[in-house]
XYZ file of C-alpha atoms in Angstrom:
625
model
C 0.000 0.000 0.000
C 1.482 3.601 -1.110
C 2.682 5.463 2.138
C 0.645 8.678 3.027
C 4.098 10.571 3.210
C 4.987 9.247 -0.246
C 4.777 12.281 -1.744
C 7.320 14.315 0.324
C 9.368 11.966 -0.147
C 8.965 12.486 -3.938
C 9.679 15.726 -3.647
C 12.568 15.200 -1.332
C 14.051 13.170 -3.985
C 13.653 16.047 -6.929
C 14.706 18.748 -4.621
C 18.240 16.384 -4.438
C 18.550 15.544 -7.763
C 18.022 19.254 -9.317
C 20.561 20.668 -6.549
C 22.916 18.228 -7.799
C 22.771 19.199 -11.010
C 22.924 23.076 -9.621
C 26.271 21.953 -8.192
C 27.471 20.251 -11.531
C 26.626 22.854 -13.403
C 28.734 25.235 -10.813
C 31.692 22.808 -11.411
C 31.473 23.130 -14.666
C 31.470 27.064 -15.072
C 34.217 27.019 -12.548
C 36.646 25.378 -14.820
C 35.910 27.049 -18.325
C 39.277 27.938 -18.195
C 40.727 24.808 -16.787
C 42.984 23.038 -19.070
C 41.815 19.287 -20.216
C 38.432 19.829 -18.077
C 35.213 18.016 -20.060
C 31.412 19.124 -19.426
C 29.809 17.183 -17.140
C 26.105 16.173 -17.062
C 23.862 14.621 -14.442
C 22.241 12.213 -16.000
C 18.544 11.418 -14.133
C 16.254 8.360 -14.206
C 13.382 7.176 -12.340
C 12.963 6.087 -8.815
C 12.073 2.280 -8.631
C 8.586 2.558 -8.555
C 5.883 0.205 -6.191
C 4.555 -2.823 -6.872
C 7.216 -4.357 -8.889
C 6.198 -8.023 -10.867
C 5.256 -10.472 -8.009
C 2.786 -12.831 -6.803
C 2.094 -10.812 -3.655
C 1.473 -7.609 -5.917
C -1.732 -5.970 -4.642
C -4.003 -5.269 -7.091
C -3.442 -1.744 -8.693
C -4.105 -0.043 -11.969
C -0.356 0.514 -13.194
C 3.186 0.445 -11.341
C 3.485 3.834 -9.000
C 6.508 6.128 -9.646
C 8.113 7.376 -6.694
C 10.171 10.391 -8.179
C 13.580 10.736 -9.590
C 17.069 10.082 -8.684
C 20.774 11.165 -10.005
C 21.824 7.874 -12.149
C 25.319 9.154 -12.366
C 27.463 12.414 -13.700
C 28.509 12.022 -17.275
C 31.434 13.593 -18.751
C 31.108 14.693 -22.679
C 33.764 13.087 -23.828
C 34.320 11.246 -27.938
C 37.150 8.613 -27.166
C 37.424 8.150 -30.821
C 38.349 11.836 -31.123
C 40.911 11.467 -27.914
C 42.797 8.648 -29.488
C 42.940 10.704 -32.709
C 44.370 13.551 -30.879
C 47.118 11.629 -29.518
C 48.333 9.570 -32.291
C 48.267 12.888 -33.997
C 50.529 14.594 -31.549
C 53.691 12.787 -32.158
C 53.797 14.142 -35.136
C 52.713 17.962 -34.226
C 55.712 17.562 -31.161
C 57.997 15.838 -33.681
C 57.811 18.802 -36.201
C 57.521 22.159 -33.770
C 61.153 20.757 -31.960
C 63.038 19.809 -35.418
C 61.649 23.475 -36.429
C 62.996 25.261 -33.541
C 66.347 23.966 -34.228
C 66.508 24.574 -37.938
C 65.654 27.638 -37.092
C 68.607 27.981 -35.208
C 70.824 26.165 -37.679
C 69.845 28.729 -40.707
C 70.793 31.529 -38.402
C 74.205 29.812 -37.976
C 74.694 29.691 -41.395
C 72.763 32.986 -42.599
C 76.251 34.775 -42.020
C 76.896 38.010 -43.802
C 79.291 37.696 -47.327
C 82.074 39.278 -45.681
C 82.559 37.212 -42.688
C 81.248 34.225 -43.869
C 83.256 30.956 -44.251
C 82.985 31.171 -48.101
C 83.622 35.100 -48.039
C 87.016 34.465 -46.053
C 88.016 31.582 -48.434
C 87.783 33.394 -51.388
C 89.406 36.640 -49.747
C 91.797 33.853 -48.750
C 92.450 32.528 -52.538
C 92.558 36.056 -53.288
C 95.607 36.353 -51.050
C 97.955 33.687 -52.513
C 96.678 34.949 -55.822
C 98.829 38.144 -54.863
C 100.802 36.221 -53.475
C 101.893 34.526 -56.706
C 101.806 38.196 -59.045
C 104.879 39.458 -56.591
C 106.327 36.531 -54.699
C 109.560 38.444 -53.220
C 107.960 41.187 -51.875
C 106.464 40.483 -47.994
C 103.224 42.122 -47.356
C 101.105 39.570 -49.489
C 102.721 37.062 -47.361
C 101.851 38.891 -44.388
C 98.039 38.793 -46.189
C 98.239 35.548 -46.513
C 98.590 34.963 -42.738
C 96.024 37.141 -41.658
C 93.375 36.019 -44.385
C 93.930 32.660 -43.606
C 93.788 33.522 -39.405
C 90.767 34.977 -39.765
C 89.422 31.747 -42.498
C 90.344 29.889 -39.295
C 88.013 31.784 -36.817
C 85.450 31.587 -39.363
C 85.851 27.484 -39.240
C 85.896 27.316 -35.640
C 83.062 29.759 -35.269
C 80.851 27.445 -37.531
C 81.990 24.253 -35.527
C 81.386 26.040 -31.970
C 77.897 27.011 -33.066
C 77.176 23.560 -34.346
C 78.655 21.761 -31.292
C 76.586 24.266 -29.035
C 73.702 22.782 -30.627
C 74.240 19.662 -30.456
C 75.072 20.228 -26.558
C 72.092 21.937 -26.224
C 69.694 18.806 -27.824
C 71.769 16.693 -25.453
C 70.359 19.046 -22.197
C 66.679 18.778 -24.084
C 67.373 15.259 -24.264
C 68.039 14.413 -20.661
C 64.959 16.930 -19.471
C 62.835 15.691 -21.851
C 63.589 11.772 -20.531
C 62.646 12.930 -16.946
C 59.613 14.947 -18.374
C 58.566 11.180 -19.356
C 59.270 9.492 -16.158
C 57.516 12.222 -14.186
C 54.600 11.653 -16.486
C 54.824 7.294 -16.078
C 54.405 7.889 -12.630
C 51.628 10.072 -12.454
C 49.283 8.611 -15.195
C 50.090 5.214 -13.392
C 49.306 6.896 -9.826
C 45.578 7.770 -11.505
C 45.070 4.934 -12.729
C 45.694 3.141 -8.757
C 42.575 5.976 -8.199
C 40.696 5.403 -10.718
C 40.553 1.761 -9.783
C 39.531 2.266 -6.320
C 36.644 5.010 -7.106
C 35.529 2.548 -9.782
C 35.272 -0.477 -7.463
C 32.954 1.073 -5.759
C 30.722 1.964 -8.511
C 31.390 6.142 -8.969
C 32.771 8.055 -12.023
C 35.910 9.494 -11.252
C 35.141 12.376 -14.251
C 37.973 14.783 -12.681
C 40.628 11.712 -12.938
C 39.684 11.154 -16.011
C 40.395 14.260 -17.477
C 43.449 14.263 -15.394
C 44.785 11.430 -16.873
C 43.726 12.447 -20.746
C 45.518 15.677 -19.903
C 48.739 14.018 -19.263
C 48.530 11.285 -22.048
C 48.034 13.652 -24.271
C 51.063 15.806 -22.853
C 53.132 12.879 -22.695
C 52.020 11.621 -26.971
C 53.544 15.466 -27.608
C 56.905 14.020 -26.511
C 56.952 10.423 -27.467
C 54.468 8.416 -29.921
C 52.537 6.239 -27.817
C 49.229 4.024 -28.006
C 46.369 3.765 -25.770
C 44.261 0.314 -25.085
C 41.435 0.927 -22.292
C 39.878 -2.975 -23.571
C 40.560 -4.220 -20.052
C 38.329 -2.004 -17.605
C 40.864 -2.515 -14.327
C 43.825 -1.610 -16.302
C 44.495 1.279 -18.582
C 47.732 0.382 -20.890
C 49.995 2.728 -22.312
C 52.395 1.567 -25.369
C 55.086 3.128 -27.158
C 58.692 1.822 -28.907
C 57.429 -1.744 -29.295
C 56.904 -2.052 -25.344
C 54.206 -0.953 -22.742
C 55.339 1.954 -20.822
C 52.090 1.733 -18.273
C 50.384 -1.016 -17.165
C 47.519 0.230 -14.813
C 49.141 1.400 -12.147
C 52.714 0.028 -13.071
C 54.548 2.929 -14.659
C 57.952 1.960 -16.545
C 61.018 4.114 -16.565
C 63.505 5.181 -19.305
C 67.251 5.720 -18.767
C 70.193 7.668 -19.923
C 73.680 5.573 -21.009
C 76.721 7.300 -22.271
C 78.103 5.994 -24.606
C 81.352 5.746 -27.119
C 80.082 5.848 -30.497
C 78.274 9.002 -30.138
C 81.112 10.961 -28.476
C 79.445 10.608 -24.764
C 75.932 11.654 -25.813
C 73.311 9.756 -23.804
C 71.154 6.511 -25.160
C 68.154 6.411 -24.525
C 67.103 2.831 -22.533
C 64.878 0.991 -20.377
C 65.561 1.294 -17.083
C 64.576 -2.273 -16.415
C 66.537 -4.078 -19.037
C 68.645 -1.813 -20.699
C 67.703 -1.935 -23.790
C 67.629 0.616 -26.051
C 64.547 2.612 -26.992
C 63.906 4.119 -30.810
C 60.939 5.781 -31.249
C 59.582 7.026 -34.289
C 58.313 10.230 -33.429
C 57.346 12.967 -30.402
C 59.732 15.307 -29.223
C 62.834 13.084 -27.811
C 62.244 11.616 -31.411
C 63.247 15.077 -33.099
C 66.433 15.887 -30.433
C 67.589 12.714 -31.063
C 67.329 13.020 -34.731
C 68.621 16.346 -34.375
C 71.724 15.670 -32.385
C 72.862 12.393 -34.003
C 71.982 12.472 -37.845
C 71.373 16.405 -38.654
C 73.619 17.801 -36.337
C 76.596 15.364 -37.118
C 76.409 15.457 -40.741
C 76.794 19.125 -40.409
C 80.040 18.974 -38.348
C 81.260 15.837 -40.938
C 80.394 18.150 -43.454
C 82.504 20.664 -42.214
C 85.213 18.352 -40.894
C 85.267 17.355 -44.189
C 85.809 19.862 -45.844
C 88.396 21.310 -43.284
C 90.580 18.241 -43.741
C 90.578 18.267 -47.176
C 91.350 21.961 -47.574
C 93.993 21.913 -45.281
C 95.605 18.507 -46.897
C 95.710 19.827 -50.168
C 97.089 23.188 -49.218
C 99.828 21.987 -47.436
C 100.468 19.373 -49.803
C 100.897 22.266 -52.335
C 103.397 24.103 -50.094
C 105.049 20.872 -48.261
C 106.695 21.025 -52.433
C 107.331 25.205 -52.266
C 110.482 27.015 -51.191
C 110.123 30.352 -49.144
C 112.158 33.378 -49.445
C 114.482 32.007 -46.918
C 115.236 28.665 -48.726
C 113.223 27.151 -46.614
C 110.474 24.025 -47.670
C 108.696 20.524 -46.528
C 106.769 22.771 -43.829
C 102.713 22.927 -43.712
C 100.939 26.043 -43.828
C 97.901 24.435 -41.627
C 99.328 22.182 -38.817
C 97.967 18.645 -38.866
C 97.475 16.579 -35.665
C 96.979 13.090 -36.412
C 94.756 10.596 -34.385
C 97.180 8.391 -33.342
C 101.556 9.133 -32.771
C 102.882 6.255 -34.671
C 104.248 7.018 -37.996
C 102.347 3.874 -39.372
C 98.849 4.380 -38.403
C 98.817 1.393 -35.943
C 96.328 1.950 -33.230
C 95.116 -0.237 -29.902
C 91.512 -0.254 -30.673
C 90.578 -2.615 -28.374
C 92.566 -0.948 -25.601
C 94.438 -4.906 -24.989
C 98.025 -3.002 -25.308
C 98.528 -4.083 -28.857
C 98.383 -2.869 -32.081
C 95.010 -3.971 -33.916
C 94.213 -1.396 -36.604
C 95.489 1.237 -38.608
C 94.277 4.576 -38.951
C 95.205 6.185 -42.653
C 93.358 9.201 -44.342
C 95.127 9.444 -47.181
C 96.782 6.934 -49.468
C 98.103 8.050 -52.747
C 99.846 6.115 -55.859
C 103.762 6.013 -57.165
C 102.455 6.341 -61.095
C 101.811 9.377 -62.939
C 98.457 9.007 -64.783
C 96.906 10.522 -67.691
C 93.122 11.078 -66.870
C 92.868 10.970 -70.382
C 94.174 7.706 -71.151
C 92.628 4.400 -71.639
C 93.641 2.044 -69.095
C 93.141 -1.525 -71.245
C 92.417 -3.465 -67.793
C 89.525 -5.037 -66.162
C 88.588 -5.873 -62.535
C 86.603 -4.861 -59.781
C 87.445 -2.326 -56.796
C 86.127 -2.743 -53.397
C 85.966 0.192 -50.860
C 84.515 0.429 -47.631
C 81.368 2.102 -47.751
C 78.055 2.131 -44.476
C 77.045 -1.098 -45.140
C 79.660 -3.260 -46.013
C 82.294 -3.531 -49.064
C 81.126 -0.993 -52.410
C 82.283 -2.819 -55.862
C 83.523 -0.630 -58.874
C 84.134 -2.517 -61.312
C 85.999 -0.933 -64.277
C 86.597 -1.721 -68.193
C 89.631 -2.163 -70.770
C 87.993 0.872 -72.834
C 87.537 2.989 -69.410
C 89.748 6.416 -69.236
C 91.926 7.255 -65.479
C 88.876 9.570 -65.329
C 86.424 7.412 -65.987
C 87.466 5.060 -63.346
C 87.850 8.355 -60.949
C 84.236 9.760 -61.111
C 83.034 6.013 -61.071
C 84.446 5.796 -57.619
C 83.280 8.976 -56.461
C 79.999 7.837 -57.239
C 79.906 4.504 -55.784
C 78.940 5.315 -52.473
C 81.683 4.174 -50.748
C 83.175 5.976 -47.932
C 86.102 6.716 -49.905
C 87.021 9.425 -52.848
C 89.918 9.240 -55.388
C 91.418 12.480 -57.209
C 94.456 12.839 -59.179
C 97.082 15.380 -57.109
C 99.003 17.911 -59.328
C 101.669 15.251 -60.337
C 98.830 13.364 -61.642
C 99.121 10.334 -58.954
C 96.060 8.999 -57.455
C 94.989 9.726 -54.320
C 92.586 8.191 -52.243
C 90.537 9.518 -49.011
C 88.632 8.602 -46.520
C 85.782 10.311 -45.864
C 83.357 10.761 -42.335
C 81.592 7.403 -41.791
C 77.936 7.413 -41.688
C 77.759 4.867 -38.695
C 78.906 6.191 -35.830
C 81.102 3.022 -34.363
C 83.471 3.327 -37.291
C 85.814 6.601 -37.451
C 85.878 8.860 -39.351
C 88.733 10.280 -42.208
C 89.643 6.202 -42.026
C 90.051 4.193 -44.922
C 89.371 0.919 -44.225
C 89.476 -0.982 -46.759
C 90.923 -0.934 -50.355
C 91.254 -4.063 -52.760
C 91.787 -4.467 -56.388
C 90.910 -8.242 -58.098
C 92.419 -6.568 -61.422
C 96.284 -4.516 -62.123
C 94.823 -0.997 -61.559
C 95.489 -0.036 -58.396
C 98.821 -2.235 -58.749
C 101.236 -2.215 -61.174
C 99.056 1.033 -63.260
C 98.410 3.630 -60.502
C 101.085 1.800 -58.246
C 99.235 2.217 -55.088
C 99.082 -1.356 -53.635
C 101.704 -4.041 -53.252
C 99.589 -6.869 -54.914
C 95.955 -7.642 -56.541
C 92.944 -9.588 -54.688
C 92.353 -10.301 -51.102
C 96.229 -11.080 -50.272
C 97.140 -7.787 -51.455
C 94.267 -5.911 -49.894
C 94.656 -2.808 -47.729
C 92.641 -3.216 -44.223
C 92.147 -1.117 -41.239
C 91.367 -4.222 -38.827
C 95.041 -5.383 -39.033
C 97.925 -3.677 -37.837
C 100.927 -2.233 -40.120
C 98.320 -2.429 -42.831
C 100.889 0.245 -44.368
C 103.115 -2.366 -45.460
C 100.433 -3.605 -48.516
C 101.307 -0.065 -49.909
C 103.252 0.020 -52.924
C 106.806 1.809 -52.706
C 109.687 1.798 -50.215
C 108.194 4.857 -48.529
C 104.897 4.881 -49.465
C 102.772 7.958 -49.514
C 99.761 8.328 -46.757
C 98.772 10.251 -44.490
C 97.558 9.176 -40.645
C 94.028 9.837 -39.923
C 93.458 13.376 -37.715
C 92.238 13.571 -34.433
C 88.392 14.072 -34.038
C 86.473 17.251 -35.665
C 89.750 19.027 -37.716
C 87.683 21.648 -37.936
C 87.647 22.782 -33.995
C 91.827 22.727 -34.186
C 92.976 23.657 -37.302
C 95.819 26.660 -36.949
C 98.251 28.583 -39.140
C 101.518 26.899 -38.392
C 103.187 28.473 -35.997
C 106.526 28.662 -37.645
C 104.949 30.833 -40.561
C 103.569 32.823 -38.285
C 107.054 33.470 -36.872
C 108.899 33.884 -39.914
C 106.783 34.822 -43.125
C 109.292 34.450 -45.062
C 108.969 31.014 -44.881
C 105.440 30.534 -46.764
C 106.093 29.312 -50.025
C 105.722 30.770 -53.018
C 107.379 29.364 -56.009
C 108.669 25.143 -56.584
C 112.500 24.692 -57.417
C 113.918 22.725 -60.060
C 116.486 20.184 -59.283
C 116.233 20.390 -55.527
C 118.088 23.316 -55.625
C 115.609 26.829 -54.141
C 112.989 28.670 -55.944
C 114.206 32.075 -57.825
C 112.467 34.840 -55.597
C 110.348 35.620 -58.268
C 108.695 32.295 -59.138
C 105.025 31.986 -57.792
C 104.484 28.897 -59.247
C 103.690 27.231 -55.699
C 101.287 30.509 -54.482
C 99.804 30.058 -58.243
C 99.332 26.309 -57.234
C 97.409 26.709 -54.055
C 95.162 29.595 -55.283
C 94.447 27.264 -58.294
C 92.735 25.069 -55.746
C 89.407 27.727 -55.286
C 88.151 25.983 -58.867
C 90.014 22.827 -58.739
C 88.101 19.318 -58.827
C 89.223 18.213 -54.891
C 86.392 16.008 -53.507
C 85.181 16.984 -50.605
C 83.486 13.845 -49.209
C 81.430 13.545 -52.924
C 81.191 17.072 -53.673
C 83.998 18.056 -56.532
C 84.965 21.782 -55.472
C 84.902 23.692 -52.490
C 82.022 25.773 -54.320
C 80.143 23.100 -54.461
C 80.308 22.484 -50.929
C 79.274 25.624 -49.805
C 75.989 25.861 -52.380
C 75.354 22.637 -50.974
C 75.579 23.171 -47.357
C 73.555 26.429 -48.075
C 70.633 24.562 -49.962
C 70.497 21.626 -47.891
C 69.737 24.108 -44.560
C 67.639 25.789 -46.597
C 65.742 23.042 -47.827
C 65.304 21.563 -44.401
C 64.191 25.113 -43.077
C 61.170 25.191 -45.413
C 60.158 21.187 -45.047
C 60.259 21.643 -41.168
C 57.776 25.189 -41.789
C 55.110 23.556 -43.705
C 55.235 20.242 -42.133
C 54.870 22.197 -38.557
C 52.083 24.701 -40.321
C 50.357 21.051 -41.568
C 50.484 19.477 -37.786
C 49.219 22.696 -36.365
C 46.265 22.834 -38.795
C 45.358 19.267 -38.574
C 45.791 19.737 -34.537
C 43.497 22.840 -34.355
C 40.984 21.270 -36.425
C 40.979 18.230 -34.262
C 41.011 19.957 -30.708
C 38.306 22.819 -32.262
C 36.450 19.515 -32.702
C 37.012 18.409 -28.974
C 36.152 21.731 -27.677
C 32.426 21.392 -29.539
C 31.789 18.702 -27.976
C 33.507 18.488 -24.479
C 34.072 22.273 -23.775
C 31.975 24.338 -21.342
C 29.832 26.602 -23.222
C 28.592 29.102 -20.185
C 25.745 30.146 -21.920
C 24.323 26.230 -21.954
C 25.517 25.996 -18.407
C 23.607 29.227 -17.365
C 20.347 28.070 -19.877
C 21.188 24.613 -17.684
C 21.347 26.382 -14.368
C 18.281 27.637 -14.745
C 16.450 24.732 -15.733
C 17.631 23.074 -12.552
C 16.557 26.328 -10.189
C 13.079 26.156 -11.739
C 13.031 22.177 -11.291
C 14.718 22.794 -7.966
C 11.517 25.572 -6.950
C 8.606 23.616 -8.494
C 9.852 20.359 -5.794
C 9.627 22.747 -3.215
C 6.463 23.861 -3.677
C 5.496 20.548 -4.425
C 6.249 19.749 -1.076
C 4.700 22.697 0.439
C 1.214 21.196 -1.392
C 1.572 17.756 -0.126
C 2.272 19.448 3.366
C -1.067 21.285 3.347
C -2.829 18.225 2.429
C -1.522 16.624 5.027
C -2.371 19.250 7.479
C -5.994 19.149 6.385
C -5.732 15.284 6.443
C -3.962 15.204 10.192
C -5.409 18.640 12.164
C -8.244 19.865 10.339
C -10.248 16.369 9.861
C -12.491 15.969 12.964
C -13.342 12.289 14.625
């Protein structure tokens, strides 16, 4: 039988519900501005009502309603959209970091003409151009020295700036790796909350959003996956492992190590494996640091070592005014102090390898000429042993560019006595050095008896850097290389000293019979100036022109790919979030059109109350017995 007090109790029930949705609705305006926040809705649904299916039913027309309760408070929320938005944001963090730094690296290289590295080159083949019109007289020598001093500063300037860079991705590196771990152990601390509050049957809304907010956050930085399937354990992948595991959060850690010249790996903390992600944030400074970065300095270092090689190989040959010759304009520190190469690589106390930049032939070629052998050529290249093969009917030249071309990690030229020269050239993986050549073998005659550069043909007569004295497979009694330099030429390259002491010493002209130069030959400053247009190979680049238009169009080029794909990201981002925001943002005129609806819902169960409660008075005092 229905109470007598049933319907204050009714109204009781309405008066709760509305003023909980008053207070949602209050929540909600109260974090408009609150970053990752969703709308929240109370979602009603009838009370239970009386007389439910039973055999001891009584007898009524209908089942009785008994008001209306709060069912639970909904967040607006698309989870289609959310994962969207964070596989998307790899990509939007990948492409705003890269661009920052590009940014950077075309103001490194956006110098002004004058005090550029190319501007001081010329000015410096402009000196020994002088140099070579009046070779007795002292102040183009003197020009000489200062134009290539300040060529110099220019170098080291460049290499500075692109080692501060590097250093700098290295400090974004190790933040960013923390930024992670911080963000493991929170999203795995919610989800040990969100557990609890959902055992016992509420909607932890303000979690939730807490924990989207710092997924999405944390996709920015790394690319990740999300799989809620399993509803006691919220799962976070990313580089082929799960980083969270409900309310398990993994860490990453940071190894030095050797083959990136004590930049930090990225690895698991548990195993110590490495981690390679394919995009995010890290994924960009890592990029940045090891592949962009270094082939900028190799670039360089490149073409440092190969300018300074062939200008002192020019005036090793000159005489100064002072009789004096065999010195180097640029000093040269080699990698290791034995005359040979050899070099402990494993650190046992014994010679194991052999570190040689520069190997060059006892014949005097015509690049003209037809060579009338056959065999194949096999240089070290990134992955492995590079084959040129090369014909009877093939020129010198022919055989020249086809090794420049190869691939390999070695470049051949003809020097100014026509003798070819090979060099090594930075290695693309980072365990192997670089200016190293490490391997050089011949199945035909070429590089043997015709160019005269190794002892014998095939594998017994090959040249390799995994064996000590390797030297000794080069053809001659003293054979012609050059040890490999010391790390980065381009951060220690100086005018020689003694030059700078005595000018008179810089060559300018070549003797004839080893007796001195007359003071007015120029021959030798006519040499080196001849370099500027001269085909030298730097790396597999033919002048030192077309190094610099290079360097200058591949920053460029990487400047405008990182703006548009950044301006893409952002536009597919805004359209995505603009999205999110229509559906889970607070709109505070809805909330107010909302707040109103509950006030007036809130009112009319008050005065129903205040009816029932007159009836009841009539029923209870004004009914007389």
């Amino acid at each position: 039988m229905q109470s007598t007090f049933t319907g204050i109790e009714i109204g009781k029930r309405s008066m709760v519900a509305h003023q909980q949705g008053m207070t949602t609705t209050g929540h909600n305006l109260s974090n408009a501005s609150t970053e990752g926040y969703s709308r929240q809705r109370v979602e009603f649904s009838p009370f239970e009502p009386i007389y439910l299916p039973g055999l001891n039913r009584e007898e009524t027309p209908g089942q009785i309603g008994q008001g209306t309760v709060v069912e639970r408070i909904e967040r607006i929320r698309d989870k289609l959209l959310d994962k969207r938005i964070v596989a998307q944001g790899s990509g939007e963090g990948y492409w705003d970091t890269r661009d920052k730094y590009v940014l950077q690296l075309e103001r490194l290289y956006n110098e002004p003409a004058d005090v550029s590295i190319r501007g001081r080159m010329d000015a410096f083949w402009d000196a020994w151009q002088e140099l070579s019109l009046h070779p007795a007289d002292s102040a183009p020598r003197k020009a000489v020295l200062e134009r290539g001093k300040t060529l110099i500063d220019s170098i080291k300037e460049r290499y500075k700036g692109l080692t501060s860079l590097q250093n700098m991705a290295e400090e974004d590196i190790q933040g960013t790796v923390k930024r992670v771990n911080e963000l493991s152990r929170q999203i795995a601390g919610l989800n040990e909350q969100i557990q609890k509050i959902e055992a016992q049957g509420d909607n932890p809304n303000d979690l939730y959003d807490r924990r989207d907010l710092l997924v999405e956050k944390l996709s920015s930085i790394i690319d990740i996956t999300t799989d809620g399937r399993d509803p006691d354990e919220f799962v976070i992948h990313t580089a082929g492992n799960v980083l969270v595991q409900g309310r398990i959060g993994r860490q990453f850690d940071l190894v030095s190590g050797i083959d990136t010249e004590g930049f930090s790996h990225v690895v698991w903390k548990e195993s110590g494996e490495e981690a390679h992600f394919s995009s995010g944030n890290l994924k960009a400074l890592i990029e940045m640091r090891d592949v962009t970065l270094r082939g900028e300095i190799q670039n360089l270092d490149s073409m440092t070592m190969n300018f300074i090689d062939l200008v002192n190989e020019a005036h090793r040959a000159g005489y100064g005014t002072n009789g004096k010759t065999g010195l180097d304009f640029f000093t040269e520190h080699p990698f290791v102090t034995n005359v040979a190469g050899n070099y402990d690589r494993n650190g046992d106390g014994a010679y194991d390898s052999t570190y040689i930049f520069r190997i060059t032939g006892q014949n005097t070629l015509d690049t003209r000429a037809q060579i009338g052998l056959e065999g194949t050529i096999n240089l070290s290249g990134q992955n492995g042993l590079v084959q040129v093969p090369y014909y009877a009917t093939d020129t010198v030249a022919d055989v020249v560019k086809r090794i420049n071309n190869s691939g390999a990690e070695v470049v051949a030229r003809l020097d100014r006595e026509g003798r070819l020269t090979l060099k090594g050239t930075p290695a693309a993986d980072p365990a192997n050095p670089d200016f190293v050549i490490r391997h050089v073998e011949d199945s035909g005659r070429f590089l043997e008896g015709y160019a005269g550069l190794l002892q014998d043909r095939g594998a017994d007569g090959a040249f390799r850097w995994d064996q000590a004295d390797a030297a000794l497979n080069l053809q001659g009694e003293a054979a012609d290389y050059a040890v490999a330099p010391i790390a980065h030429p381009s951060g220690w390259i100086e005018v020689n000293p003694a030059l700078v002491k005595e000018p008179a010493s810089i060559a300018s002209g070549y003797g004839e019979n080893g007796k001195p130069a007359n003071p007015g030959n120029g021959e030798a400053a006519l040499a080196i100036a001849s370099i500027r247009n001269s085909e030298v190979m730097v790396g597999k680049l033919g002048t030192f022109d077309d190094y610099f238009a290079d360097a200058v169009a591949r920053v460029g080029l990487m400047g405008e790919q990182s703006d548009r794909a950044l301006e893409t990201q952002n536009l597919i981002m805004k359209q995505l979030k603009d999205m999110r925001d229509s559906i889970s943002g607070v709109n505070i005129d809805e909330e107010l059109s909302q707040m109103i609806k509950y006030q007036h819902g809130y009112a009319a169960a008050a005065r129903f109350i205040s009816t029932v409660n007159e009836m009841l008075d009539t029923i209870i005092n004004r009914m007389g017995v």
